């Protein structure tokens, strides 16, 4: 398992060891001790799974407020996503900055999104399925979002006309968002 740092402190790309043979492949998609040995010591309590039927679906940008903030470990088991993370820690030197990585069933890479970051993705293929672990339970009362195309962020999404939930169509801009990180 290899860890690749990004320009956002704490946001990490994880490359699992994949064992391929004539039958296909095997990999440990999560191994607590090996993660702990690499400093990734999280107590994940919930696994999430989403299917997006159409390419060009954007889910996000989402986060939960303290004390229910979540660290997420995201991977794709079918299709591909343009995965985006935004630093929303008010005192961070990279506040408002974002990164994007492609996670796919093919590259099997995973993204670690710590507390203090908003997360969202755009599907690059039809019928894309995303699995992710979180270390805090879902709390609707603490669930918040930021508008996907907030010009202050300038995220280079692969589509300008995405499929969005009604909720995500009405998310606030970063300057108006409720943040307590
Ligand atoms: C997140 C969540 C949702 N739900 C229920 C609430 C709604 O009735 C339904 C769909 O929720 P939502 O539209 O918020 O789902 P997504 O738009 O995929 O949200 C996710 O998208 C981005 C990419 C994220 O990083 C978050 O983990 C998560 O917010 O599932 C639950 O029951 N448990 C949960 O943990």
Short mmCIF file of N, CA and C and ligand atoms in Angstrom, two decimals:
data_model
loop_
_atom_site.label_atom_id
_atom_site.label_comp_id
_atom_site.label_asym_id
_atom_site.label_seq_id
_atom_site.Cartn_x
_atom_site.Cartn_y
_atom_site.Cartn_z
N UNK A 1 0.87 -1.19 0.00
CA UNK A 1 0.00 0.00 0.00
C UNK A 1 0.90 1.24 0.00
N UNK A 2 0.63 2.19 -0.93
CA UNK A 2 1.46 3.38 -1.05
C UNK A 2 0.60 4.61 -0.80
N UNK A 3 1.19 5.58 -0.08
CA UNK A 3 0.49 6.84 0.22
C UNK A 3 1.10 7.95 -0.63
N UNK A 4 0.25 8.72 -1.31
CA UNK A 4 0.71 9.86 -2.10
C UNK A 4 0.10 11.12 -1.51
N UNK A 5 0.96 12.07 -1.10
CA UNK A 5 0.45 13.31 -0.53
C UNK A 5 -0.08 14.22 -1.63
N UNK A 6 -0.94 15.17 -1.24
CA UNK A 6 -1.46 16.15 -2.20
C UNK A 6 -1.11 17.54 -1.68
N UNK A 7 -1.49 18.56 -2.42
CA UNK A 7 -1.12 19.92 -1.96
C UNK A 7 -1.98 20.36 -0.76
N UNK A 8 -3.05 19.56 -0.49
CA UNK A 8 -3.87 19.87 0.70
C UNK A 8 -3.42 18.97 1.84
N UNK A 9 -2.93 19.58 2.90
CA UNK A 9 -2.37 18.84 4.03
C UNK A 9 -3.38 17.84 4.61
N UNK A 10 -2.99 16.58 4.61
CA UNK A 10 -3.88 15.55 5.18
C UNK A 10 -4.74 14.82 4.16
N UNK A 11 -4.90 15.40 2.97
CA UNK A 11 -5.67 14.73 1.91
C UNK A 11 -4.70 13.83 1.16
N UNK A 12 -4.97 12.52 1.19
CA UNK A 12 -3.99 11.55 0.68
C UNK A 12 -4.61 10.63 -0.37
N UNK A 13 -3.81 10.27 -1.35
CA UNK A 13 -4.20 9.28 -2.34
C UNK A 13 -3.54 7.96 -1.90
N UNK A 14 -4.34 6.90 -1.88
CA UNK A 14 -3.83 5.61 -1.42
C UNK A 14 -3.84 4.62 -2.57
N UNK A 15 -2.69 4.01 -2.82
CA UNK A 15 -2.60 3.00 -3.88
C UNK A 15 -2.49 1.63 -3.21
N UNK A 16 -3.54 0.82 -3.26
CA UNK A 16 -3.48 -0.51 -2.62
C UNK A 16 -2.62 -1.47 -3.43
N UNK A 17 -2.14 -2.50 -2.79
CA UNK A 17 -1.43 -3.58 -3.48
C UNK A 17 -2.48 -4.47 -4.15
N UNK A 18 -2.34 -4.64 -5.46
CA UNK A 18 -3.32 -5.43 -6.22
C UNK A 18 -2.63 -6.70 -6.72
N UNK A 19 -3.21 -7.85 -6.42
CA UNK A 19 -2.64 -9.13 -6.82
C UNK A 19 -3.45 -9.70 -7.97
N UNK A 20 -2.86 -9.67 -9.15
CA UNK A 20 -3.56 -10.12 -10.36
C UNK A 20 -3.08 -11.51 -10.76
N UNK A 21 -4.05 -12.30 -11.24
CA UNK A 21 -3.67 -13.60 -11.83
C UNK A 21 -4.67 -13.92 -12.93
N UNK A 22 -4.61 -15.12 -13.43
CA UNK A 22 -5.44 -15.45 -14.60
C UNK A 22 -6.93 -15.37 -14.26
N UNK A 23 -7.27 -15.43 -12.92
CA UNK A 23 -8.70 -15.36 -12.56
C UNK A 23 -9.21 -13.92 -12.52
N UNK A 24 -8.29 -12.99 -12.29
CA UNK A 24 -8.69 -11.59 -12.10
C UNK A 24 -7.75 -10.93 -11.13
N UNK A 25 -8.31 -10.37 -10.02
CA UNK A 25 -7.42 -9.71 -9.04
C UNK A 25 -7.94 -9.91 -7.63
N UNK A 26 -7.02 -9.68 -6.66
CA UNK A 26 -7.41 -9.60 -5.24
C UNK A 26 -6.70 -8.41 -4.62
N UNK A 27 -7.39 -7.69 -3.75
CA UNK A 27 -6.69 -6.65 -2.98
C UNK A 27 -7.38 -6.48 -1.64
N UNK A 28 -6.60 -6.07 -0.67
CA UNK A 28 -7.16 -5.71 0.62
C UNK A 28 -7.66 -4.26 0.47
N UNK A 29 -8.95 -4.06 0.40
CA UNK A 29 -9.44 -2.69 0.17
C UNK A 29 -9.31 -1.84 1.43
N UNK A 30 -9.21 -2.48 2.59
CA UNK A 30 -8.96 -1.74 3.82
C UNK A 30 -8.29 -2.68 4.81
N UNK A 31 -7.24 -2.19 5.50
CA UNK A 31 -6.52 -2.98 6.51
C UNK A 31 -6.14 -2.03 7.64
N UNK A 32 -6.85 -2.15 8.75
CA UNK A 32 -6.71 -1.16 9.84
C UNK A 32 -5.27 -1.02 10.32
N UNK A 33 -4.62 -2.18 10.59
CA UNK A 33 -3.26 -2.10 11.13
C UNK A 33 -2.30 -1.47 10.14
N UNK A 34 -2.38 -1.88 8.88
CA UNK A 34 -1.47 -1.31 7.87
C UNK A 34 -1.72 0.19 7.72
N UNK A 35 -2.97 0.61 7.83
CA UNK A 35 -3.25 2.05 7.80
C UNK A 35 -2.66 2.73 9.02
N UNK A 36 -2.82 2.10 10.19
CA UNK A 36 -2.27 2.70 11.41
C UNK A 36 -0.76 2.85 11.29
N UNK A 37 -0.11 1.84 10.72
CA UNK A 37 1.36 1.89 10.58
C UNK A 37 1.80 3.04 9.67
N UNK A 38 0.87 3.48 8.82
CA UNK A 38 1.16 4.62 7.92
C UNK A 38 0.59 5.92 8.47
N UNK A 39 0.14 5.86 9.73
CA UNK A 39 -0.37 7.07 10.37
C UNK A 39 -1.82 7.37 10.09
N UNK A 40 -2.49 6.44 9.43
CA UNK A 40 -3.92 6.65 9.11
C UNK A 40 -4.75 5.89 10.14
N UNK A 41 -4.88 6.50 11.34
CA UNK A 41 -5.51 5.79 12.45
C UNK A 41 -6.92 6.31 12.65
N UNK A 42 -7.85 5.68 11.92
CA UNK A 42 -9.25 6.12 12.00
C UNK A 42 -10.13 4.97 12.45
N UNK A 43 -11.17 5.30 13.18
CA UNK A 43 -12.14 4.29 13.62
C UNK A 43 -13.38 4.44 12.75
N UNK A 44 -13.34 3.84 11.56
CA UNK A 44 -14.48 3.96 10.64
C UNK A 44 -15.68 3.22 11.21
N UNK A 45 -16.83 3.85 11.15
CA UNK A 45 -18.03 3.28 11.79
C UNK A 45 -19.17 3.05 10.81
N UNK A 46 -19.00 3.55 9.58
CA UNK A 46 -20.11 3.41 8.62
C UNK A 46 -19.54 3.29 7.22
N UNK A 47 -20.11 2.36 6.45
CA UNK A 47 -19.75 2.22 5.03
C UNK A 47 -20.89 2.76 4.19
N UNK A 48 -20.55 3.56 3.20
CA UNK A 48 -21.56 4.11 2.29
C UNK A 48 -21.34 3.60 0.88
N UNK A 49 -22.43 3.55 0.12
CA UNK A 49 -22.39 3.02 -1.25
C UNK A 49 -23.39 3.82 -2.07
N UNK A 50 -22.90 4.47 -3.14
CA UNK A 50 -23.85 5.17 -4.01
C UNK A 50 -23.69 4.72 -5.46
N UNK A 51 -24.80 4.68 -6.16
CA UNK A 51 -24.83 4.43 -7.61
C UNK A 51 -25.33 5.69 -8.28
N UNK A 52 -24.59 6.14 -9.28
CA UNK A 52 -25.06 7.25 -10.11
C UNK A 52 -25.24 6.71 -11.51
N UNK A 53 -26.47 6.75 -12.02
CA UNK A 53 -26.79 6.06 -13.27
C UNK A 53 -26.16 6.76 -14.47
N UNK A 54 -26.15 8.10 -14.40
CA UNK A 54 -25.65 8.81 -15.59
C UNK A 54 -24.27 9.44 -15.37
N UNK A 55 -23.46 9.42 -16.41
CA UNK A 55 -22.22 10.21 -16.39
C UNK A 55 -22.63 11.68 -16.27
N UNK A 56 -21.76 12.49 -15.64
CA UNK A 56 -22.10 13.90 -15.50
C UNK A 56 -22.99 14.19 -14.31
N UNK A 57 -23.10 13.21 -13.39
CA UNK A 57 -23.81 13.44 -12.13
C UNK A 57 -22.82 14.00 -11.11
N UNK A 58 -23.19 15.12 -10.48
CA UNK A 58 -22.34 15.67 -9.41
C UNK A 58 -23.06 15.50 -8.08
N UNK A 59 -22.36 14.90 -7.13
CA UNK A 59 -22.83 14.81 -5.74
C UNK A 59 -21.87 15.65 -4.89
N UNK A 60 -22.39 16.64 -4.21
CA UNK A 60 -21.51 17.46 -3.37
C UNK A 60 -21.74 18.93 -3.60
N UNK A 61 -20.93 19.68 -3.02
CA UNK A 61 -19.82 19.48 -2.12
C UNK A 61 -20.37 19.40 -0.69
N UNK A 62 -20.07 18.26 -0.02
CA UNK A 62 -20.69 18.02 1.28
C UNK A 62 -19.68 17.87 2.42
N UNK A 63 -20.16 18.14 3.63
CA UNK A 63 -19.38 17.93 4.86
C UNK A 63 -20.34 17.92 6.03
N UNK A 64 -19.91 17.44 7.16
CA UNK A 64 -20.69 17.53 8.41
C UNK A 64 -19.94 18.42 9.38
N UNK A 65 -20.67 19.27 10.07
CA UNK A 65 -20.09 20.18 11.07
C UNK A 65 -19.61 19.42 12.31
N UNK A 66 -18.61 19.99 12.99
CA UNK A 66 -18.32 19.50 14.34
C UNK A 66 -19.57 19.59 15.18
N UNK A 67 -19.81 18.70 16.13
CA UNK A 67 -18.92 17.58 16.55
C UNK A 67 -19.17 16.30 15.75
N UNK A 68 -19.81 16.37 14.59
CA UNK A 68 -20.09 15.18 13.77
C UNK A 68 -19.31 15.20 12.46
N UNK A 69 -18.19 15.95 12.47
CA UNK A 69 -17.36 16.01 11.25
C UNK A 69 -16.86 14.60 10.91
N UNK A 70 -16.72 14.33 9.61
CA UNK A 70 -16.34 13.01 9.14
C UNK A 70 -15.02 13.02 8.37
N UNK A 71 -14.22 12.00 8.64
CA UNK A 71 -13.13 11.64 7.74
C UNK A 71 -13.67 10.56 6.81
N UNK A 72 -13.34 10.65 5.52
CA UNK A 72 -13.87 9.70 4.53
C UNK A 72 -12.73 9.02 3.79
N UNK A 73 -12.94 7.73 3.50
CA UNK A 73 -12.01 7.01 2.63
C UNK A 73 -12.81 6.51 1.43
N UNK A 74 -12.55 7.07 0.26
CA UNK A 74 -13.43 6.94 -0.90
C UNK A 74 -12.78 6.04 -1.95
N UNK A 75 -13.56 5.15 -2.54
CA UNK A 75 -13.07 4.38 -3.68
C UNK A 75 -14.20 4.08 -4.64
N UNK A 76 -13.82 3.70 -5.87
CA UNK A 76 -14.81 3.43 -6.93
C UNK A 76 -14.70 1.96 -7.30
N UNK A 77 -15.83 1.28 -7.33
CA UNK A 77 -15.83 -0.16 -7.67
C UNK A 77 -16.43 -0.41 -9.06
N UNK A 78 -17.07 0.63 -9.64
CA UNK A 78 -17.60 0.51 -11.01
C UNK A 78 -17.60 1.90 -11.61
N UNK A 79 -17.01 2.04 -12.80
CA UNK A 79 -16.97 3.34 -13.46
C UNK A 79 -15.81 4.19 -12.97
N UNK A 80 -16.04 5.51 -12.99
CA UNK A 80 -14.96 6.45 -12.64
C UNK A 80 -15.55 7.77 -12.18
N UNK A 81 -14.83 8.46 -11.30
CA UNK A 81 -15.26 9.78 -10.83
C UNK A 81 -14.11 10.77 -10.88
N UNK A 82 -14.48 12.03 -11.07
CA UNK A 82 -13.58 13.18 -10.89
C UNK A 82 -13.88 13.62 -9.47
N UNK A 83 -12.98 13.27 -8.55
CA UNK A 83 -13.24 13.45 -7.12
C UNK A 83 -12.61 14.75 -6.64
N UNK A 84 -13.36 15.58 -5.96
CA UNK A 84 -12.93 16.93 -5.58
C UNK A 84 -12.97 17.11 -4.07
N UNK A 85 -11.92 17.73 -3.54
CA UNK A 85 -11.84 18.03 -2.12
C UNK A 85 -11.50 19.51 -1.98
N UNK A 86 -12.22 20.22 -1.11
CA UNK A 86 -12.00 21.65 -0.89
C UNK A 86 -11.63 21.87 0.57
N UNK A 87 -10.57 22.64 0.80
CA UNK A 87 -10.15 22.96 2.17
C UNK A 87 -11.09 24.04 2.73
N UNK A 88 -11.85 23.69 3.76
CA UNK A 88 -12.77 24.69 4.36
C UNK A 88 -12.39 24.97 5.81
N UNK A 89 -11.08 24.76 6.13
CA UNK A 89 -10.60 25.09 7.48
C UNK A 89 -10.22 26.57 7.47
N UNK A 90 -10.98 27.37 8.17
CA UNK A 90 -10.88 28.83 8.01
C UNK A 90 -9.46 29.37 8.20
N UNK A 91 -8.67 28.73 9.09
CA UNK A 91 -7.34 29.29 9.38
C UNK A 91 -6.24 28.60 8.59
N UNK A 92 -6.63 27.76 7.65
CA UNK A 92 -5.65 27.03 6.84
C UNK A 92 -5.05 27.94 5.78
N UNK A 93 -3.77 27.70 5.48
CA UNK A 93 -3.10 28.50 4.44
C UNK A 93 -3.64 28.13 3.05
N UNK A 94 -4.36 27.00 2.98
CA UNK A 94 -4.94 26.59 1.69
C UNK A 94 -6.47 26.67 1.74
N UNK A 95 -7.02 27.52 2.64
CA UNK A 95 -8.49 27.69 2.73
C UNK A 95 -9.06 28.06 1.36
N UNK A 96 -10.11 27.36 0.96
CA UNK A 96 -10.75 27.66 -0.33
C UNK A 96 -10.07 27.03 -1.52
N UNK A 97 -8.92 26.39 -1.30
CA UNK A 97 -8.24 25.73 -2.41
C UNK A 97 -8.79 24.30 -2.58
N UNK A 98 -8.66 23.74 -3.75
CA UNK A 98 -9.23 22.42 -4.04
C UNK A 98 -8.24 21.59 -4.83
N UNK A 99 -8.45 20.29 -4.77
CA UNK A 99 -7.74 19.35 -5.63
C UNK A 99 -8.77 18.42 -6.25
N UNK A 100 -8.37 17.82 -7.36
CA UNK A 100 -9.24 16.82 -8.00
C UNK A 100 -8.38 15.63 -8.40
N UNK A 101 -8.90 14.43 -8.18
CA UNK A 101 -8.22 13.22 -8.63
C UNK A 101 -9.24 12.32 -9.32
N UNK A 102 -8.78 11.48 -10.22
CA UNK A 102 -9.66 10.50 -10.84
C UNK A 102 -9.57 9.19 -10.07
N UNK A 103 -10.69 8.77 -9.54
CA UNK A 103 -10.76 7.45 -8.89
C UNK A 103 -11.59 6.56 -9.81
N UNK A 104 -11.15 5.34 -10.02
CA UNK A 104 -11.90 4.47 -10.95
C UNK A 104 -11.78 3.02 -10.52
N UNK A 105 -12.70 2.21 -11.04
CA UNK A 105 -12.62 0.77 -10.80
C UNK A 105 -11.30 0.25 -11.38
N UNK A 106 -10.81 0.95 -12.43
CA UNK A 106 -9.59 0.49 -13.09
C UNK A 106 -8.33 0.82 -12.27
N UNK A 107 -8.25 2.07 -11.77
CA UNK A 107 -7.01 2.43 -11.05
C UNK A 107 -7.04 2.02 -9.58
N UNK A 108 -8.25 1.72 -9.06
CA UNK A 108 -8.39 1.16 -7.69
C UNK A 108 -7.80 2.07 -6.61
N UNK A 109 -7.52 3.30 -6.97
CA UNK A 109 -6.97 4.23 -5.99
C UNK A 109 -8.08 4.68 -5.04
N UNK A 110 -7.66 5.08 -3.82
CA UNK A 110 -8.60 5.56 -2.81
C UNK A 110 -8.16 6.94 -2.37
N UNK A 111 -9.10 7.74 -1.89
CA UNK A 111 -8.80 9.10 -1.45
C UNK A 111 -9.21 9.23 0.01
N UNK A 112 -8.27 9.72 0.82
CA UNK A 112 -8.58 10.00 2.22
C UNK A 112 -8.90 11.47 2.37
N UNK A 113 -10.12 11.75 2.84
CA UNK A 113 -10.61 13.13 3.00
C UNK A 113 -10.81 13.37 4.49
N UNK A 114 -9.91 14.12 5.14
CA UNK A 114 -10.05 14.32 6.59
C UNK A 114 -11.17 15.31 6.93
N UNK A 115 -11.47 15.41 8.22
CA UNK A 115 -12.38 16.47 8.70
C UNK A 115 -11.86 17.83 8.23
N UNK A 116 -12.76 18.74 7.98
CA UNK A 116 -12.34 20.10 7.60
C UNK A 116 -12.28 20.31 6.10
N UNK A 117 -12.74 19.30 5.36
CA UNK A 117 -12.74 19.40 3.90
C UNK A 117 -14.13 19.07 3.36
N UNK A 118 -14.55 19.82 2.36
CA UNK A 118 -15.79 19.48 1.66
C UNK A 118 -15.45 18.50 0.55
N UNK A 119 -16.35 17.58 0.29
CA UNK A 119 -16.09 16.51 -0.69
C UNK A 119 -17.24 16.41 -1.69
N UNK A 120 -16.85 16.19 -2.94
CA UNK A 120 -17.86 15.96 -3.97
C UNK A 120 -17.22 15.26 -5.15
N UNK A 121 -18.04 14.74 -6.04
CA UNK A 121 -17.49 14.12 -7.24
C UNK A 121 -18.44 14.26 -8.41
N UNK A 122 -17.85 14.12 -9.60
CA UNK A 122 -18.62 14.09 -10.84
C UNK A 122 -18.35 12.74 -11.49
N UNK A 123 -19.40 12.04 -11.86
CA UNK A 123 -19.19 10.73 -12.49
C UNK A 123 -18.71 10.92 -13.93
N UNK A 124 -17.78 10.05 -14.32
CA UNK A 124 -17.20 10.13 -15.66
C UNK A 124 -17.76 9.05 -16.57
N UNK A 125 -18.50 8.11 -15.96
CA UNK A 125 -19.09 7.01 -16.74
C UNK A 125 -20.48 6.74 -16.19
N UNK A 126 -21.32 6.12 -17.02
CA UNK A 126 -22.66 5.72 -16.56
C UNK A 126 -22.51 4.61 -15.51
N UNK A 127 -23.52 4.51 -14.65
CA UNK A 127 -23.60 3.43 -13.65
C UNK A 127 -22.34 3.31 -12.81
N UNK A 128 -21.87 4.46 -12.34
CA UNK A 128 -20.68 4.50 -11.47
C UNK A 128 -21.09 4.26 -10.03
N UNK A 129 -20.35 3.35 -9.37
CA UNK A 129 -20.64 3.03 -7.96
C UNK A 129 -19.46 3.41 -7.08
N UNK A 130 -19.75 4.18 -6.04
CA UNK A 130 -18.74 4.70 -5.12
C UNK A 130 -18.97 4.11 -3.74
N UNK A 131 -17.91 3.60 -3.14
CA UNK A 131 -17.97 3.12 -1.76
C UNK A 131 -17.09 4.03 -0.92
N UNK A 132 -17.54 4.38 0.30
CA UNK A 132 -16.64 5.12 1.17
C UNK A 132 -16.95 4.86 2.63
N UNK A 133 -15.87 4.81 3.38
CA UNK A 133 -15.94 4.61 4.83
C UNK A 133 -15.94 5.98 5.48
N UNK A 134 -16.68 6.13 6.58
CA UNK A 134 -16.66 7.37 7.35
C UNK A 134 -16.45 7.03 8.82
N UNK A 135 -15.81 7.98 9.55
CA UNK A 135 -15.49 7.68 10.96
C UNK A 135 -16.44 8.37 11.93
N UNK A 136 -17.54 8.93 11.37
CA UNK A 136 -18.59 9.49 12.23
C UNK A 136 -19.92 9.19 11.55
N UNK A 137 -20.93 8.87 12.36
CA UNK A 137 -22.22 8.50 11.78
C UNK A 137 -22.86 9.69 11.06
N UNK A 138 -23.68 9.38 10.11
CA UNK A 138 -24.46 10.40 9.41
C UNK A 138 -25.32 11.16 10.41
N UNK A 139 -25.28 12.49 10.27
CA UNK A 139 -26.11 13.33 11.15
C UNK A 139 -26.75 14.42 10.30
N UNK A 140 -28.03 14.21 9.92
CA UNK A 140 -28.69 15.20 9.05
C UNK A 140 -28.61 16.62 9.61
N UNK A 141 -28.63 16.72 10.96
CA UNK A 141 -28.59 18.05 11.58
C UNK A 141 -27.26 18.75 11.36
N UNK A 142 -26.23 17.96 11.08
CA UNK A 142 -24.88 18.53 10.91
C UNK A 142 -24.43 18.51 9.44
N UNK A 143 -25.32 17.98 8.57
CA UNK A 143 -24.98 17.85 7.15
C UNK A 143 -25.04 19.23 6.48
N UNK A 144 -23.96 19.63 5.81
CA UNK A 144 -23.92 20.93 5.14
C UNK A 144 -23.32 20.77 3.74
N UNK A 145 -23.47 21.81 2.93
CA UNK A 145 -22.91 21.75 1.59
C UNK A 145 -22.47 23.11 1.09
N UNK A 146 -21.72 23.08 -0.01
CA UNK A 146 -21.26 24.29 -0.70
C UNK A 146 -21.60 24.13 -2.17
N UNK A 147 -21.99 25.19 -2.81
CA UNK A 147 -22.45 25.15 -4.20
C UNK A 147 -21.35 24.65 -5.13
N UNK A 148 -21.64 23.67 -5.91
CA UNK A 148 -20.65 22.97 -6.75
C UNK A 148 -19.90 23.93 -7.67
N UNK A 149 -20.58 24.94 -8.16
CA UNK A 149 -19.96 25.85 -9.15
C UNK A 149 -19.76 27.25 -8.58
N UNK A 150 -19.50 27.32 -7.30
CA UNK A 150 -19.17 28.60 -6.65
C UNK A 150 -17.95 29.19 -7.37
N UNK A 151 -18.12 30.32 -7.99
CA UNK A 151 -17.03 30.92 -8.79
C UNK A 151 -15.81 31.23 -7.94
N UNK A 152 -16.02 31.41 -6.63
CA UNK A 152 -14.87 31.73 -5.75
C UNK A 152 -13.93 30.52 -5.64
N UNK A 153 -14.49 29.34 -5.89
CA UNK A 153 -13.67 28.12 -5.85
C UNK A 153 -13.03 27.85 -7.21
N UNK A 154 -13.83 28.06 -8.28
CA UNK A 154 -13.29 27.87 -9.63
C UNK A 154 -12.92 26.43 -9.93
N UNK A 155 -13.73 25.50 -9.46
CA UNK A 155 -13.45 24.08 -9.70
C UNK A 155 -13.66 23.75 -11.18
N UNK A 156 -12.67 23.06 -11.77
CA UNK A 156 -12.73 22.73 -13.20
C UNK A 156 -13.49 21.42 -13.41
N UNK A 157 -14.77 21.41 -13.10
CA UNK A 157 -15.58 20.21 -13.29
C UNK A 157 -15.57 19.79 -14.75
N UNK A 158 -15.66 18.50 -15.03
CA UNK A 158 -15.68 18.02 -16.42
C UNK A 158 -17.01 18.26 -17.13
N UNK A 159 -17.97 18.86 -16.45
CA UNK A 159 -19.24 19.20 -17.10
C UNK A 159 -19.75 20.55 -16.58
N UNK A 160 -20.44 21.26 -17.43
CA UNK A 160 -21.03 22.54 -16.99
C UNK A 160 -22.55 22.41 -16.78
N UNK A 161 -23.05 21.21 -17.12
CA UNK A 161 -24.50 21.00 -17.00
C UNK A 161 -24.78 19.66 -16.31
N UNK A 162 -24.42 19.57 -15.04
CA UNK A 162 -24.50 18.27 -14.35
C UNK A 162 -25.91 17.90 -13.92
N UNK A 163 -26.08 16.63 -13.64
CA UNK A 163 -27.26 16.15 -12.93
C UNK A 163 -27.01 16.38 -11.45
N UNK A 164 -27.94 17.04 -10.78
CA UNK A 164 -27.77 17.41 -9.37
C UNK A 164 -29.03 17.06 -8.58
N UNK A 165 -28.88 16.79 -7.31
CA UNK A 165 -30.06 16.67 -6.43
C UNK A 165 -30.64 18.07 -6.22
N UNK A 166 -31.93 18.11 -5.85
CA UNK A 166 -32.54 19.42 -5.58
C UNK A 166 -31.76 20.14 -4.46
N UNK A 167 -31.31 19.35 -3.51
CA UNK A 167 -30.53 19.93 -2.39
C UNK A 167 -29.26 20.58 -2.92
N UNK A 168 -28.55 19.90 -3.80
CA UNK A 168 -27.26 20.43 -4.28
C UNK A 168 -27.42 21.61 -5.22
N UNK A 169 -28.60 21.75 -5.82
CA UNK A 169 -28.85 22.91 -6.68
C UNK A 169 -28.90 24.20 -5.84
N UNK A 170 -29.18 24.04 -4.54
CA UNK A 170 -29.45 25.21 -3.69
C UNK A 170 -28.41 25.40 -2.58
N UNK A 171 -27.27 24.74 -2.70
CA UNK A 171 -26.25 24.88 -1.65
C UNK A 171 -25.71 26.31 -1.63
N UNK A 172 -25.26 26.79 -0.49
CA UNK A 172 -24.71 28.16 -0.40
C UNK A 172 -23.31 28.24 -0.99
N UNK A 173 -22.89 29.45 -1.33
CA UNK A 173 -21.50 29.66 -1.73
C UNK A 173 -20.63 29.57 -0.48
N UNK A 174 -19.34 29.34 -0.68
CA UNK A 174 -18.41 29.17 0.44
C UNK A 174 -18.52 30.36 1.40
N UNK A 175 -18.61 31.58 0.85
CA UNK A 175 -18.64 32.78 1.73
C UNK A 175 -19.88 32.81 2.63
N UNK A 176 -20.92 32.07 2.24
CA UNK A 176 -22.17 32.07 3.01
C UNK A 176 -22.37 30.77 3.78
N UNK A 177 -21.44 29.84 3.62
CA UNK A 177 -21.64 28.50 4.20
C UNK A 177 -21.38 28.52 5.70
N UNK A 178 -22.09 27.67 6.43
CA UNK A 178 -21.87 27.50 7.88
C UNK A 178 -20.70 26.56 8.06
N UNK A 179 -19.62 27.08 8.66
CA UNK A 179 -18.39 26.28 8.83
C UNK A 179 -17.90 26.44 10.26
N UNK A 180 -17.48 25.35 10.91
CA UNK A 180 -16.95 25.51 12.28
C UNK A 180 -15.64 24.73 12.46
N UNK A 181 -14.82 24.74 11.37
CA UNK A 181 -13.54 24.03 11.43
C UNK A 181 -12.42 25.02 11.77
C1 LIG B 1 -24.84 10.71 3.28
C2 LIG B 1 -26.00 9.91 3.79
C3 LIG B 1 -27.26 10.04 3.25
N1 LIG B 1 -28.30 9.30 3.75
C4 LIG B 1 -29.61 9.45 3.13
C5 LIG B 1 -30.15 10.87 3.15
C6 LIG B 1 -30.94 10.97 1.86
O1 LIG B 1 -32.27 10.54 2.10
C7 LIG B 1 -30.26 9.98 0.92
C8 LIG B 1 -29.37 10.63 -0.10
O2 LIG B 1 -28.50 11.51 0.60
P1 LIG B 1 -27.64 12.57 -0.20
O3 LIG B 1 -28.47 13.17 -1.30
O4 LIG B 1 -27.02 13.50 0.81
O5 LIG B 1 -26.54 11.63 -0.86
P2 LIG B 1 -25.25 12.16 -1.65
O6 LIG B 1 -25.58 13.36 -2.46
O7 LIG B 1 -24.65 10.99 -2.30
O8 LIG B 1 -24.30 12.64 -0.45
C9 LIG B 1 -22.98 12.19 -0.32
O9 LIG B 1 -22.25 12.82 -1.31
C10 LIG B 1 -20.95 13.30 -1.07
C11 LIG B 1 -20.09 12.88 -2.22
C12 LIG B 1 -20.34 12.98 0.20
O10 LIG B 1 -19.12 13.04 0.37
C13 LIG B 1 -21.18 12.70 1.36
O11 LIG B 1 -20.66 11.58 2.04
C14 LIG B 1 -22.60 12.48 1.12
O12 LIG B 1 -23.21 13.69 1.53
O13 LIG B 1 -29.48 9.11 1.76
C15 LIG B 1 -28.15 8.40 4.78
O14 LIG B 1 -29.10 7.74 5.21
N2 LIG B 1 -26.89 8.25 5.33
C16 LIG B 1 -25.82 8.98 4.88
O15 LIG B 1 -24.70 8.79 5.41
#
